[in-house]
Amino acid sequence: MRTALVATGRAVSGPEQLPVLWRDDRLVAVHKPPGWLVHRTGLDAHETRFVVQTLRDQLGQRVHPVHRLDKGTSGVLLMALDPEAARLVAQAFEARQMDKGYVALVRGWVPDAVRVDHPLKPDDAPADAPAQPAVTDFRCLMRLELPEAVDPRHATTRVSLVEARPLTGRRHQIRRHLKHLSHPIIGDATHGKGPLNRWWAERLGFQRLWLHAFELAFTHPFNGGTLRVESPWQVDAHWQHLLHTLHAHEVAGVGGSHTPCIESPISVPKAC
């Protein structure tokens, strides 16, 4: 039996609370806000917001991370509540038995649909290390055009909302594959364009990576049920602000006839 588990869209009420999307006695899924690390790391020693420690204190028990989201990425994050559950779910991730859905705001107008099959090396791998297979499916949700120019060579600024479905799990895979397509994610300081990121940050009033994990579907390792945990991007406060800002700048939707796969609670430009 398939059970759909949908986030309520609640905002984080304070630095000590995370919205719980779903929970049973072995697993818990939360909404990770952008800017939070999954756990402490010496690579970002000044950060104070950590999902593992916050959720441990919130639930009053130990939690075990089974996958990662980048610091700048928001959305569905799954944790295990005991070592056995952590082992089984981690194995499912390694075996590519998890269906993961993301939405991103990217530079330019992307094709209606495209598969990127482009091997990637780990960021810290030696120069002679072999690249690992990496495959991501992308689908255009909307094409948008602002009547302002970032680059003086162009009269307008074009962006797209895209859905990403990674079929493998390499570090920064979606971000690196979109860069490979020459459509980097807005706000991506590592793989994107600095002037474009700053232009958008000035207009939106804040800086963030515009990448959101809206869905995680998997088979429960203990009861065999199929679960789909969602954190809809349209009810996230940052994404709502983005969409309203796009409307304020008279964004024009263009393109074909298909519509976004996720219904929005607020009006959006015409779909591509």
Coordinates of C-alpha atoms in Angstrom, one line a residue:
M1 CA 0.0 0.0 0.0
R2 CA 1.3 3.4 -0.9
T3 CA 1.3 6.1 1.7
A4 CA 1.7 9.8 0.8
L5 CA 3.4 11.9 3.4
V6 CA 3.1 15.6 2.8
A7 CA 4.8 18.4 4.7
T8 CA 2.6 21.0 6.4
G9 CA 4.9 23.8 5.3
R10 CA 5.4 25.0 8.8
A11 CA 8.3 27.4 9.3
V12 CA 11.1 26.8 11.8
S13 CA 9.9 28.4 15.0
G14 CA 13.3 28.9 16.5
P15 CA 16.9 27.7 16.3
E16 CA 16.0 24.7 18.5
Q17 CA 13.1 23.4 16.4
L18 CA 12.9 21.6 13.1
P19 CA 9.6 20.7 11.3
V20 CA 9.0 17.0 11.5
L21 CA 7.4 15.8 8.2
W22 CA 6.9 12.1 9.2
R23 CA 8.0 9.7 12.0
D24 CA 7.7 6.2 13.2
D25 CA 9.7 4.2 15.8
R26 CA 12.6 3.6 13.4
L27 CA 12.8 6.6 11.1
V28 CA 12.1 10.3 11.0
A29 CA 12.0 12.8 8.2
V30 CA 12.4 16.5 8.7
H31 CA 12.5 19.7 6.7
K32 CA 16.0 21.0 6.6
P33 CA 16.1 24.8 6.3
P34 CA 18.8 26.4 4.0
G35 CA 22.0 27.3 5.7
W36 CA 21.9 24.4 8.2
L37 CA 24.6 21.7 8.3
V38 CA 23.6 18.1 8.7
H39 CA 26.2 17.6 11.4
R40 CA 29.2 19.4 12.9
T41 CA 32.3 19.7 10.7
G42 CA 35.7 21.4 11.0
L43 CA 35.3 22.7 7.5
D44 CA 32.6 25.2 8.7
A45 CA 33.8 25.8 12.3
H46 CA 31.8 29.0 12.8
E47 CA 28.4 27.4 11.9
T48 CA 26.0 26.9 14.9
R49 CA 23.0 25.2 13.3
F50 CA 23.2 21.4 13.0
V51 CA 20.3 19.1 12.1
V52 CA 21.7 16.0 14.0
Q53 CA 22.3 17.8 17.3
T54 CA 19.1 19.9 17.1
L55 CA 16.9 16.9 16.3
R56 CA 18.5 14.8 19.0
D57 CA 17.6 17.5 21.6
Q58 CA 14.1 18.0 20.0
L59 CA 13.2 14.3 20.1
G60 CA 15.1 13.4 23.3
Q61 CA 16.9 10.5 21.6
R62 CA 19.9 9.8 19.4
V63 CA 19.4 10.2 15.6
H64 CA 21.6 8.8 12.8
P65 CA 22.1 10.5 9.4
V66 CA 21.7 8.2 6.4
H67 CA 22.2 10.8 3.6
R68 CA 23.2 14.4 3.2
L69 CA 21.9 17.6 1.8
D70 CA 24.3 20.4 1.1
K71 CA 24.3 23.3 3.6
G72 CA 22.5 25.6 1.2
T73 CA 19.9 23.0 0.1
S74 CA 16.5 22.9 1.8
G75 CA 13.9 20.2 2.0
V76 CA 13.4 16.5 3.0
L77 CA 16.1 15.0 5.1
L78 CA 15.7 11.4 6.4
M79 CA 17.2 10.2 9.7
A80 CA 17.3 6.8 11.4
L81 CA 16.5 6.4 15.1
D82 CA 18.6 3.3 15.7
P83 CA 21.8 1.7 14.2
E84 CA 20.0 -1.1 12.4
A85 CA 17.6 1.3 10.6
A86 CA 20.6 3.5 9.7
R87 CA 22.4 0.6 8.2
L88 CA 19.5 -0.6 6.1
V89 CA 18.5 2.8 4.8
A90 CA 22.1 3.7 4.0
Q91 CA 22.3 0.5 2.0
A92 CA 19.1 1.5 0.1
F93 CA 20.7 4.8 -0.8
E94 CA 23.9 3.1 -1.9
A95 CA 21.8 0.7 -4.0
R96 CA 20.0 3.6 -5.7
Q97 CA 16.6 2.5 -4.3
M98 CA 15.6 6.0 -3.3
D99 CA 13.6 8.2 -5.6
K100 CA 14.7 11.8 -5.0
G101 CA 13.1 14.9 -6.4
Y102 CA 14.5 18.4 -6.4
V103 CA 13.5 21.8 -7.8
A104 CA 16.0 24.5 -8.7
L105 CA 16.1 28.0 -10.1
V106 CA 18.8 28.1 -12.8
R107 CA 20.3 30.6 -15.3
G108 CA 18.8 30.7 -18.8
W109 CA 16.1 28.7 -20.5
V110 CA 16.6 24.9 -20.2
P111 CA 15.3 22.3 -22.6
D112 CA 11.9 20.7 -21.9
A113 CA 13.7 17.5 -20.8
V114 CA 17.2 16.4 -20.8
R115 CA 19.3 13.5 -19.2
V116 CA 22.8 14.3 -18.2
D117 CA 25.1 11.3 -18.2
H118 CA 28.4 12.9 -17.2
P119 CA 30.8 11.1 -14.8
L120 CA 32.1 13.1 -11.9
K121 CA 35.2 12.9 -9.7
P122 CA 34.9 13.7 -6.0
D123 CA 36.0 17.3 -5.3
D124 CA 38.9 16.1 -3.2
A125 CA 40.0 13.3 -5.5
P126 CA 43.6 13.1 -6.8
A127 CA 44.0 14.3 -10.4
D128 CA 44.5 10.8 -11.7
A129 CA 41.4 9.4 -9.9
P130 CA 38.8 7.9 -12.3
A131 CA 35.5 9.7 -12.6
Q132 CA 32.4 7.9 -11.2
P133 CA 29.2 7.4 -13.2
A134 CA 26.7 10.1 -12.6
V135 CA 23.2 10.5 -14.2
T136 CA 20.5 13.1 -13.6
D137 CA 17.2 13.6 -15.3
F138 CA 16.0 17.2 -15.7
R139 CA 12.6 18.6 -16.7
C140 CA 11.6 22.2 -17.3
L141 CA 8.8 23.4 -15.1
M142 CA 8.8 27.1 -16.1
R143 CA 10.8 29.5 -18.3
L144 CA 10.8 33.1 -17.0
E145 CA 12.1 36.4 -18.3
L146 CA 12.8 39.5 -16.4
P147 CA 12.8 42.9 -18.2
E148 CA 16.1 43.8 -16.6
A149 CA 19.7 42.9 -17.6
V150 CA 22.4 41.4 -15.5
D151 CA 24.8 41.2 -18.5
P152 CA 24.9 44.3 -20.7
R153 CA 25.1 42.0 -23.7
H154 CA 21.5 40.9 -23.2
A155 CA 18.4 43.1 -22.8
T156 CA 16.7 40.7 -20.3
T157 CA 17.5 38.1 -17.7
R158 CA 16.2 34.6 -18.3
V159 CA 15.8 31.9 -15.7
S160 CA 14.1 28.5 -15.5
L161 CA 12.5 26.4 -12.7
V162 CA 13.6 22.8 -13.2
E163 CA 12.9 19.5 -11.6
A164 CA 15.9 17.3 -11.0
R165 CA 15.9 13.5 -10.5
P166 CA 19.4 12.2 -9.7
L167 CA 19.8 8.5 -10.6
T168 CA 23.1 8.3 -8.8
G169 CA 24.3 10.0 -5.7
R170 CA 27.6 11.8 -6.3
R171 CA 28.5 14.9 -4.2
H172 CA 27.1 18.1 -5.6
Q173 CA 25.8 16.0 -8.5
I174 CA 22.8 18.2 -9.4
R175 CA 24.8 21.4 -9.1
R176 CA 27.7 20.1 -11.2
H177 CA 25.4 18.6 -13.9
L178 CA 23.6 21.9 -14.2
K179 CA 26.9 23.7 -14.5
H180 CA 27.8 21.1 -17.2
L181 CA 24.6 22.2 -19.1
S182 CA 25.7 25.9 -18.7
H183 CA 22.6 26.4 -16.6
P184 CA 24.1 26.8 -13.0
I185 CA 21.8 27.2 -10.0
I186 CA 21.2 30.7 -8.9
G187 CA 23.0 31.3 -5.6
D188 CA 25.6 28.5 -6.2
A189 CA 28.8 30.1 -4.9
T190 CA 30.9 27.1 -6.0
H191 CA 29.6 26.1 -9.4
G192 CA 27.6 29.3 -10.4
K193 CA 28.2 32.8 -11.5
G194 CA 29.2 35.4 -8.9
P195 CA 27.8 38.5 -10.6
L196 CA 24.5 36.8 -11.3
N197 CA 24.2 35.5 -7.8
R198 CA 24.8 38.9 -6.4
W199 CA 22.3 40.5 -8.7
W200 CA 19.6 38.1 -7.5
A201 CA 20.6 38.5 -3.9
E202 CA 20.2 42.3 -4.2
R203 CA 16.7 42.0 -5.6
L204 CA 15.5 39.3 -3.2
G205 CA 17.1 40.8 -0.1
F206 CA 19.0 37.7 0.9
Q207 CA 21.5 35.1 -0.5
R208 CA 20.8 31.4 -0.7
L209 CA 21.3 28.4 -3.0
W210 CA 18.0 28.0 -4.9
L211 CA 17.9 24.2 -4.6
H212 CA 15.1 22.3 -2.7
A213 CA 14.6 18.6 -2.0
F214 CA 10.8 18.4 -2.4
E215 CA 10.4 14.6 -2.4
L216 CA 11.9 11.4 -1.1
A217 CA 10.2 8.1 -1.9
F218 CA 11.4 4.7 -0.7
T219 CA 10.4 1.2 0.5
H220 CA 10.3 1.1 4.3
P221 CA 13.0 -1.4 5.4
F222 CA 10.9 -3.0 8.1
N223 CA 7.3 -3.1 7.0
G224 CA 7.8 -3.1 3.2
G225 CA 5.4 -0.2 2.6
T226 CA 6.2 2.5 0.0
L227 CA 6.5 5.9 1.5
R228 CA 6.6 9.3 -0.2
V229 CA 7.7 12.2 2.1
E230 CA 7.2 15.6 0.6
S231 CA 8.3 19.2 1.5
P232 CA 6.5 21.2 -1.2
W233 CA 8.8 24.0 -2.5
Q234 CA 5.9 26.4 -3.0
V235 CA 5.0 26.6 0.7
D236 CA 8.5 27.3 1.7
A237 CA 8.8 30.9 2.8
H238 CA 11.9 31.6 0.7
W239 CA 10.3 30.1 -2.5
Q240 CA 7.1 32.0 -1.9
H241 CA 9.1 35.2 -1.6
L242 CA 10.9 34.3 -4.8
L243 CA 7.7 33.7 -6.8
H244 CA 6.1 36.9 -5.5
T245 CA 9.2 38.8 -6.5
L246 CA 9.1 37.4 -10.0
H247 CA 5.5 38.5 -10.3
A248 CA 6.5 42.0 -9.1
H249 CA 9.0 42.2 -11.9
E250 CA 6.4 41.3 -14.5
V251 CA 7.9 37.9 -15.3
A252 CA 6.5 36.4 -18.5
G253 CA 6.1 32.7 -18.8
V254 CA 6.8 31.3 -22.2
G255 CA 7.0 28.0 -24.1
G256 CA 4.9 25.0 -24.6
S257 CA 1.9 23.5 -22.9
H258 CA 3.0 21.1 -20.0
T259 CA 2.5 22.3 -16.5
P260 CA 4.5 21.8 -13.3
C261 CA 4.2 18.4 -11.7
I262 CA 3.5 20.0 -8.3
E263 CA 0.5 22.2 -7.8
S264 CA 1.3 25.6 -6.3
P265 CA -0.9 27.2 -3.6
I266 CA -0.1 30.6 -5.1
S267 CA -0.4 31.8 -8.7
V268 CA 2.7 31.2 -10.9
P269 CA 3.7 32.4 -14.4
K270 CA 2.5 30.3 -17.3
A271 CA 4.3 27.0 -17.5
C272 CA 6.7 26.1 -20.3

